[in-house]
PDB file of C-alpha atoms in Angstrom:
ATOM      1  CA  GLN A   5       0.061   0.045  -0.016  1.00  0.00           C
ATOM      2  CA  SER A   6       2.742   2.588   1.074  1.00  0.00           C
ATOM      3  CA  LEU A   7       4.816   1.453  -2.031  1.00  0.00           C
ATOM      4  CA  GLU A   8       1.609   2.258  -4.255  1.00  0.00           C
ATOM      5  CA  ASN A   9       1.027   5.622  -2.519  1.00  0.00           C
ATOM      6  CA  LEU A  10       4.756   6.511  -3.130  1.00  0.00           C
ATOM      7  CA  LEU A  11       4.431   5.678  -6.992  1.00  0.00           C
ATOM      8  CA  CYS A  12       1.261   7.846  -7.261  1.00  0.00           C
ATOM      9  CA  ALA A  13       3.171  10.842  -5.522  1.00  0.00           C
ATOM     10  CA  LEU A  14       5.904  10.494  -8.234  1.00  0.00           C
ATOM     11  CA  VAL A  15       3.857   9.657 -11.417  1.00  0.00           C
ATOM     12  CA  TYR A  16       1.469  12.568 -11.064  1.00  0.00           C
ATOM     13  CA  PRO A  17       4.232  15.483 -10.786  1.00  0.00           C
ATOM     14  CA  LEU A  18       6.160  13.754 -13.561  1.00  0.00           C
ATOM     15  CA  ARG A  19       3.005  13.453 -15.907  1.00  0.00           C
ATOM     16  CA  ASN A  20       2.392  17.149 -15.231  1.00  0.00           C
ATOM     17  CA  ALA A  21       6.039  18.303 -15.943  1.00  0.00           C
ATOM     18  CA  LEU A  22       5.757  16.348 -19.382  1.00  0.00           C
ATOM     19  CA  SER A  23       2.574  17.724 -20.157  1.00  0.00           C
ATOM     20  CA  TYR A  24       3.902  21.412 -19.394  1.00  0.00           C
ATOM     21  CA  LYS A  25       7.265  20.478 -21.408  1.00  0.00           C
ATOM     22  CA  HIS A  26       5.030  19.746 -24.221  1.00  0.00           C
ATOM     23  CA  ALA A  27       2.890  22.996 -24.125  1.00  0.00           C
ATOM     24  CA  VAL A  28       6.077  24.818 -23.844  1.00  0.00           C
ATOM     25  CA  GLU A  29       7.171  23.085 -27.276  1.00  0.00           C
ATOM     26  CA  LEU A  30       4.034  23.696 -28.755  1.00  0.00           C
ATOM     27  CA  ALA A  31       3.965  27.372 -27.905  1.00  0.00           C
ATOM     28  CA  SER A  32       7.152  27.976 -29.437  1.00  0.00           C
ATOM     29  CA  ARG A  33       6.661  26.193 -32.973  1.00  0.00           C
ATOM     30  CA  ASP A  34       4.926  27.574 -35.803  1.00  0.00           C
ATOM     31  CA  PRO A  35       1.723  25.121 -36.281  1.00  0.00           C
ATOM     32  CA  LEU A  36       2.043  25.209 -40.265  1.00  0.00           C
ATOM     33  CA  THR A  37       5.602  24.784 -41.109  1.00  0.00           C
ATOM     34  CA  GLY A  38       6.884  22.944 -37.874  1.00  0.00           C
ATOM     35  CA  VAL A  39       9.958  25.338 -37.397  1.00  0.00           C
ATOM     36  CA  GLN A  40      10.397  27.523 -34.532  1.00  0.00           C
ATOM     37  CA  ASN A  41       8.293  30.849 -34.111  1.00  0.00           C
ATOM     38  CA  ARG A  42       8.559  34.478 -33.450  1.00  0.00           C
ATOM     39  CA  MET A  43       8.354  33.893 -29.777  1.00  0.00           C
ATOM     40  CA  ALA A  44      11.341  31.242 -29.700  1.00  0.00           C
ATOM     41  CA  LEU A  45      13.298  33.693 -31.787  1.00  0.00           C
ATOM     42  CA  SER A  46      13.213  36.222 -29.158  1.00  0.00           C
ATOM     43  CA  SER A  47      14.705  34.223 -26.406  1.00  0.00           C
ATOM     44  CA  ALA A  48      17.292  32.402 -28.791  1.00  0.00           C
ATOM     45  CA  LEU A  49      18.674  35.579 -30.225  1.00  0.00           C
ATOM     46  CA  THR A  50      19.161  37.045 -27.023  1.00  0.00           C
ATOM     47  CA  ARG A  51      20.968  33.995 -25.734  1.00  0.00           C
ATOM     48  CA  GLU A  52      23.174  33.513 -28.969  1.00  0.00           C
ATOM     49  CA  VAL A  53      24.027  37.374 -28.772  1.00  0.00           C
ATOM     50  CA  ASP A  54      25.093  37.047 -25.218  1.00  0.00           C
ATOM     51  CA  LEU A  55      27.063  33.916 -26.030  1.00  0.00           C
ATOM     52  CA  ALA A  56      28.824  35.304 -29.017  1.00  0.00           C
ATOM     53  CA  HIS A  57      29.972  38.360 -27.150  1.00  0.00           C
ATOM     54  CA  ARG A  58      30.939  36.496 -23.975  1.00  0.00           C
ATOM     55  CA  GLN A  59      33.360  34.089 -26.216  1.00  0.00           C
ATOM     56  CA  GLU A  60      34.090  36.687 -28.972  1.00  0.00           C
ATOM     57  CA  LEU A  61      32.732  34.388 -31.566  1.00  0.00           C
ATOM     58  CA  PRO A  62      31.076  35.415 -34.875  1.00  0.00           C
ATOM     59  CA  LEU A  63      27.330  35.261 -35.004  1.00  0.00           C
ATOM     60  CA  SER A  64      25.198  36.175 -38.413  1.00  0.00           C
ATOM     61  CA  LEU A  65      21.530  36.710 -38.698  1.00  0.00           C
ATOM     62  CA  LEU A  66      19.751  36.250 -42.011  1.00  0.00           C
ATOM     63  CA  VAL A  67      16.125  37.416 -42.730  1.00  0.00           C
ATOM     64  CA  ILE A  68      14.610  35.604 -45.705  1.00  0.00           C
ATOM     65  CA  ASP A  69      11.315  37.010 -47.420  1.00  0.00           C
ATOM     66  CA  ILE A  70       9.373  35.308 -50.256  1.00  0.00           C
ATOM     67  CA  ASP A  71       9.416  37.392 -53.193  1.00  0.00           C
ATOM     68  CA  HIS A  72       5.705  38.434 -54.333  1.00  0.00           C
ATOM     69  CA  PHE A  73       4.180  35.906 -51.964  1.00  0.00           C
ATOM     70  CA  LYS A  74       0.551  37.543 -52.178  1.00  0.00           C
ATOM     71  CA  ARG A  75       0.416  36.416 -55.687  1.00  0.00           C
ATOM     72  CA  PHE A  76       0.535  32.517 -54.797  1.00  0.00           C
ATOM     73  CA  ASN A  77      -2.514  33.321 -52.482  1.00  0.00           C
ATOM     74  CA  ASP A  78      -4.339  35.444 -55.077  1.00  0.00           C
ATOM     75  CA  GLU A  79      -3.882  32.946 -57.997  1.00  0.00           C
ATOM     76  CA  HIS A  80      -4.036  29.527 -56.348  1.00  0.00           C
ATOM     77  CA  GLY A  81      -5.790  30.237 -53.007  1.00  0.00           C
ATOM     78  CA  HIS A  82      -4.483  30.555 -49.276  1.00  0.00           C
ATOM     79  CA  THR A  83      -4.084  26.625 -48.924  1.00  0.00           C
ATOM     80  CA  PHE A  84      -1.563  26.540 -51.771  1.00  0.00           C
ATOM     81  CA  GLY A  85       0.092  29.742 -50.314  1.00  0.00           C
ATOM     82  CA  ASP A  86       0.498  27.476 -47.065  1.00  0.00           C
ATOM     83  CA  ASP A  87       1.911  24.746 -49.130  1.00  0.00           C
ATOM     84  CA  VAL A  88       4.555  27.207 -50.593  1.00  0.00           C
ATOM     85  CA  LEU A  89       5.344  28.332 -46.872  1.00  0.00           C
ATOM     86  CA  VAL A  90       5.992  24.730 -46.050  1.00  0.00           C
ATOM     87  CA  ALA A  91       8.186  23.904 -49.189  1.00  0.00           C
ATOM     88  CA  VAL A  92      10.273  27.164 -48.583  1.00  0.00           C
ATOM     89  CA  SER A  93      10.763  26.290 -44.823  1.00  0.00           C
ATOM     90  CA  GLN A  94      11.431  22.801 -45.534  1.00  0.00           C
ATOM     91  CA  THR A  95      13.996  23.860 -48.237  1.00  0.00           C
ATOM     92  CA  ILE A  96      15.901  26.354 -45.895  1.00  0.00           C
ATOM     93  CA  ALA A  97      15.872  23.523 -42.946  1.00  0.00           C
ATOM     94  CA  ASN A  98      17.557  21.229 -45.428  1.00  0.00           C
ATOM     95  CA  THR A  99      20.347  24.053 -46.477  1.00  0.00           C
ATOM     96  CA  ILE A 100      21.349  25.042 -43.137  1.00  0.00           C
ATOM     97  CA  ARG A 101      23.672  23.424 -40.791  1.00  0.00           C
ATOM     98  CA  ARG A 102      22.352  21.573 -37.792  1.00  0.00           C
ATOM     99  CA  SER A 103      23.792  24.035 -35.556  1.00  0.00           C
ATOM    100  CA  ASP A 104      21.933  26.944 -37.248  1.00  0.00           C
ATOM    101  CA  LEU A 105      18.456  27.938 -35.853  1.00  0.00           C
ATOM    102  CA  LEU A 106      15.469  28.353 -38.097  1.00  0.00           C
ATOM    103  CA  PHE A 107      12.395  30.502 -37.155  1.00  0.00           C
ATOM    104  CA  ARG A 108       9.227  31.747 -38.977  1.00  0.00           C
ATOM    105  CA  PHE A 109       9.188  35.164 -38.206  1.00  0.00           C
ATOM    106  CA  GLY A 110       5.764  35.786 -39.487  1.00  0.00           C
ATOM    107  CA  GLY A 111       3.767  35.947 -42.823  1.00  0.00           C
ATOM    108  CA  GLU A 112       6.215  34.930 -45.454  1.00  0.00           C
ATOM    109  CA  GLU A 113       9.387  35.856 -43.549  1.00  0.00           C
ATOM    110  CA  PHE A 114      11.907  33.434 -41.885  1.00  0.00           C
ATOM    111  CA  VAL A 115      14.973  33.941 -39.732  1.00  0.00           C
ATOM    112  CA  VAL A 116      18.187  31.981 -39.677  1.00  0.00           C
ATOM    113  CA  LEU A 117      20.500  32.396 -36.647  1.00  0.00           C
ATOM    114  CA  ALA A 118      23.908  31.098 -37.963  1.00  0.00           C
ATOM    115  CA  SER A 119      26.441  30.681 -34.786  1.00  0.00           C
ATOM    116  CA  HIS A 120      30.114  30.914 -35.716  1.00  0.00           C
ATOM    117  CA  THR A 121      29.438  32.396 -39.063  1.00  0.00           C
ATOM    118  CA  GLY A 122      31.029  35.636 -40.173  1.00  0.00           C
ATOM    119  CA  GLU A 123      30.061  37.696 -43.130  1.00  0.00           C
ATOM    120  CA  GLN A 124      31.444  35.450 -45.728  1.00  0.00           C
ATOM    121  CA  GLY A 125      29.766  32.429 -44.496  1.00  0.00           C
ATOM    122  CA  ALA A 126      26.716  34.341 -43.927  1.00  0.00           C
ATOM    123  CA  MET A 127      26.610  35.501 -47.614  1.00  0.00           C
ATOM    124  CA  LEU A 128      27.595  31.803 -48.959  1.00  0.00           C
ATOM    125  CA  LEU A 129      24.482  30.319 -46.777  1.00  0.00           C
ATOM    126  CA  ALA A 130      22.157  33.251 -48.046  1.00  0.00           C
ATOM    127  CA  GLU A 131      23.128  32.672 -51.639  1.00  0.00           C
ATOM    128  CA  ARG A 132      22.898  28.784 -51.006  1.00  0.00           C
ATOM    129  CA  ILE A 133      19.466  29.177 -49.383  1.00  0.00           C
ATOM    130  CA  ARG A 134      18.388  31.632 -52.374  1.00  0.00           C
ATOM    131  CA  GLU A 135      19.528  29.406 -55.089  1.00  0.00           C
ATOM    132  CA  ASN A 136      18.110  25.996 -53.403  1.00  0.00           C
ATOM    133  CA  ILE A 137      14.455  27.957 -53.322  1.00  0.00           C
ATOM    134  CA  ALA A 138      14.828  29.172 -56.784  1.00  0.00           C
ATOM    135  CA  ALA A 139      15.589  25.713 -57.842  1.00  0.00           C
ATOM    136  CA  LEU A 140      12.051  24.366 -56.786  1.00  0.00           C
ATOM    137  CA  GLN A 141       9.942  23.373 -59.453  1.00  0.00           C
ATOM    138  CA  THR A 142       6.918  21.961 -58.205  1.00  0.00           C
ATOM    139  CA  VAL A 143       4.949  22.582 -55.018  1.00  0.00           C
ATOM    140  CA  ARG A 144       2.080  20.123 -54.562  1.00  0.00           C
ATOM    141  CA  GLY A 145       2.179  19.138 -58.407  1.00  0.00           C
ATOM    142  CA  ARG A 146       1.825  22.696 -59.432  1.00  0.00           C
ATOM    143  CA  ASP A 147       4.654  24.208 -61.335  1.00  0.00           C
ATOM    144  CA  VAL A 148       6.124  27.382 -59.519  1.00  0.00           C
ATOM    145  CA  ARG A 149       8.517  29.819 -59.493  1.00  0.00           C
ATOM    146  CA  ILE A 150       9.582  30.907 -56.060  1.00  0.00           C
ATOM    147  CA  THR A 151      12.430  33.665 -55.246  1.00  0.00           C
ATOM    148  CA  VAL A 152      13.426  35.073 -51.934  1.00  0.00           C
ATOM    149  CA  SER A 153      15.414  37.999 -50.914  1.00  0.00           C
ATOM    150  CA  VAL A 154      17.717  37.603 -48.152  1.00  0.00           C
ATOM    151  CA  GLY A 155      19.382  40.285 -45.727  1.00  0.00           C
ATOM    152  CA  ALA A 156      22.277  39.338 -43.788  1.00  0.00           C
ATOM    153  CA  ALA A 157      24.085  40.954 -40.987  1.00  0.00           C
ATOM    154  CA  ARG A 158      27.018  39.884 -38.696  1.00  0.00           C
ATOM    155  CA  LEU A 159      27.063  40.869 -35.118  1.00  0.00           C
ATOM    156  CA  GLN A 160      29.011  43.877 -34.226  1.00  0.00           C
ATOM    157  CA  ASP A 161      30.813  44.688 -30.989  1.00  0.00           C
ATOM    158  CA  ALA A 162      28.033  47.127 -29.888  1.00  0.00           C
ATOM    159  CA  ASP A 163      25.236  45.304 -31.241  1.00  0.00           C
ATOM    160  CA  GLY A 164      22.349  43.849 -28.887  1.00  0.00           C
ATOM    161  CA  PRO A 165      19.754  41.595 -30.371  1.00  0.00           C
ATOM    162  CA  ASP A 166      17.497  44.339 -31.664  1.00  0.00           C
ATOM    163  CA  GLN A 167      20.422  46.142 -33.359  1.00  0.00           C
ATOM    164  CA  LEU A 168      21.730  42.743 -35.263  1.00  0.00           C
ATOM    165  CA  PHE A 169      17.944  42.072 -36.439  1.00  0.00           C
ATOM    166  CA  LYS A 170      17.243  45.719 -37.552  1.00  0.00           C
ATOM    167  CA  ARG A 171      20.567  45.676 -39.639  1.00  0.00           C
ATOM    168  CA  ALA A 172      19.697  42.191 -41.328  1.00  0.00           C
ATOM    169  CA  ASP A 173      15.967  43.500 -41.755  1.00  0.00           C
ATOM    170  CA  LYS A 174      17.475  46.612 -43.693  1.00  0.00           C
ATOM    171  CA  ALA A 175      19.709  44.641 -45.696  1.00  0.00           C
ATOM    172  CA  LEU A 176      16.761  42.755 -46.839  1.00  0.00           C
ATOM    173  CA  TYR A 177      14.915  45.866 -47.853  1.00  0.00           C
ATOM    174  CA  ALA A 178      18.015  46.773 -49.739  1.00  0.00           C
ATOM    175  CA  ALA A 179      17.940  43.494 -51.670  1.00  0.00           C
ATOM    176  CA  LYS A 180      14.053  44.015 -52.421  1.00  0.00           C
ATOM    177  CA  ASP A 181      14.773  47.465 -53.569  1.00  0.00           C
ATOM    178  CA  ALA A 182      17.652  46.268 -55.863  1.00  0.00           C
ATOM    179  CA  GLY A 183      15.337  43.894 -57.810  1.00  0.00           C
ATOM    180  CA  ARG A 184      14.484  41.037 -55.417  1.00  0.00           C
ATOM    181  CA  ASN A 185      15.688  37.450 -55.895  1.00  0.00           C
ATOM    182  CA  ARG A 186      19.104  38.543 -54.368  1.00  0.00           C
ATOM    183  CA  SER A 187      21.165  38.376 -50.993  1.00  0.00           C
ATOM    184  CA  GLN A 188      22.439  41.816 -49.244  1.00  0.00           C
ATOM    185  CA  LEU A 189      25.010  41.888 -46.658  1.00  0.00           C
ATOM    186  CA  ALA A 190      24.407  44.735 -44.038  1.00  0.00           C
TER     187      ALA A 190
END
């Protein structure tokens, strides 16, 4: 009887802890693409910037935006637009290293945090992502032409998380202004 009571006393808190862990994981994932979401980006960016500054290691951030995304929704419907988002997120996930972190920032924007990566590595990664997405021929059996614009920024000594993101975002808009389907370094 006392062994059974002891087991019950251990099982219920363990089950509650596992349920809580599962809820936290669900809250930090984008339900459509399965990649981490904007909420997860906020804490990861702060952590990675602090770590990079402390260890004096390079860190780069890429902001990726699907060019003319609205066209997919308008021409083929929102379900197909969702399929495009999933295909793009999978392509990015298959392109980055396991140590890199991928997030859906919102809408048709994705963010990659690339640790141990300087300007040259960030631009190589940005171009590889851009080329792999441009190489997509079909999504759900439909012929597509998907391009992305990418802004990249390397962490500077004075940067906090917000400054790093703003510089990459500004580079993204420079890439869009220069004609889209390109990568731009901050």
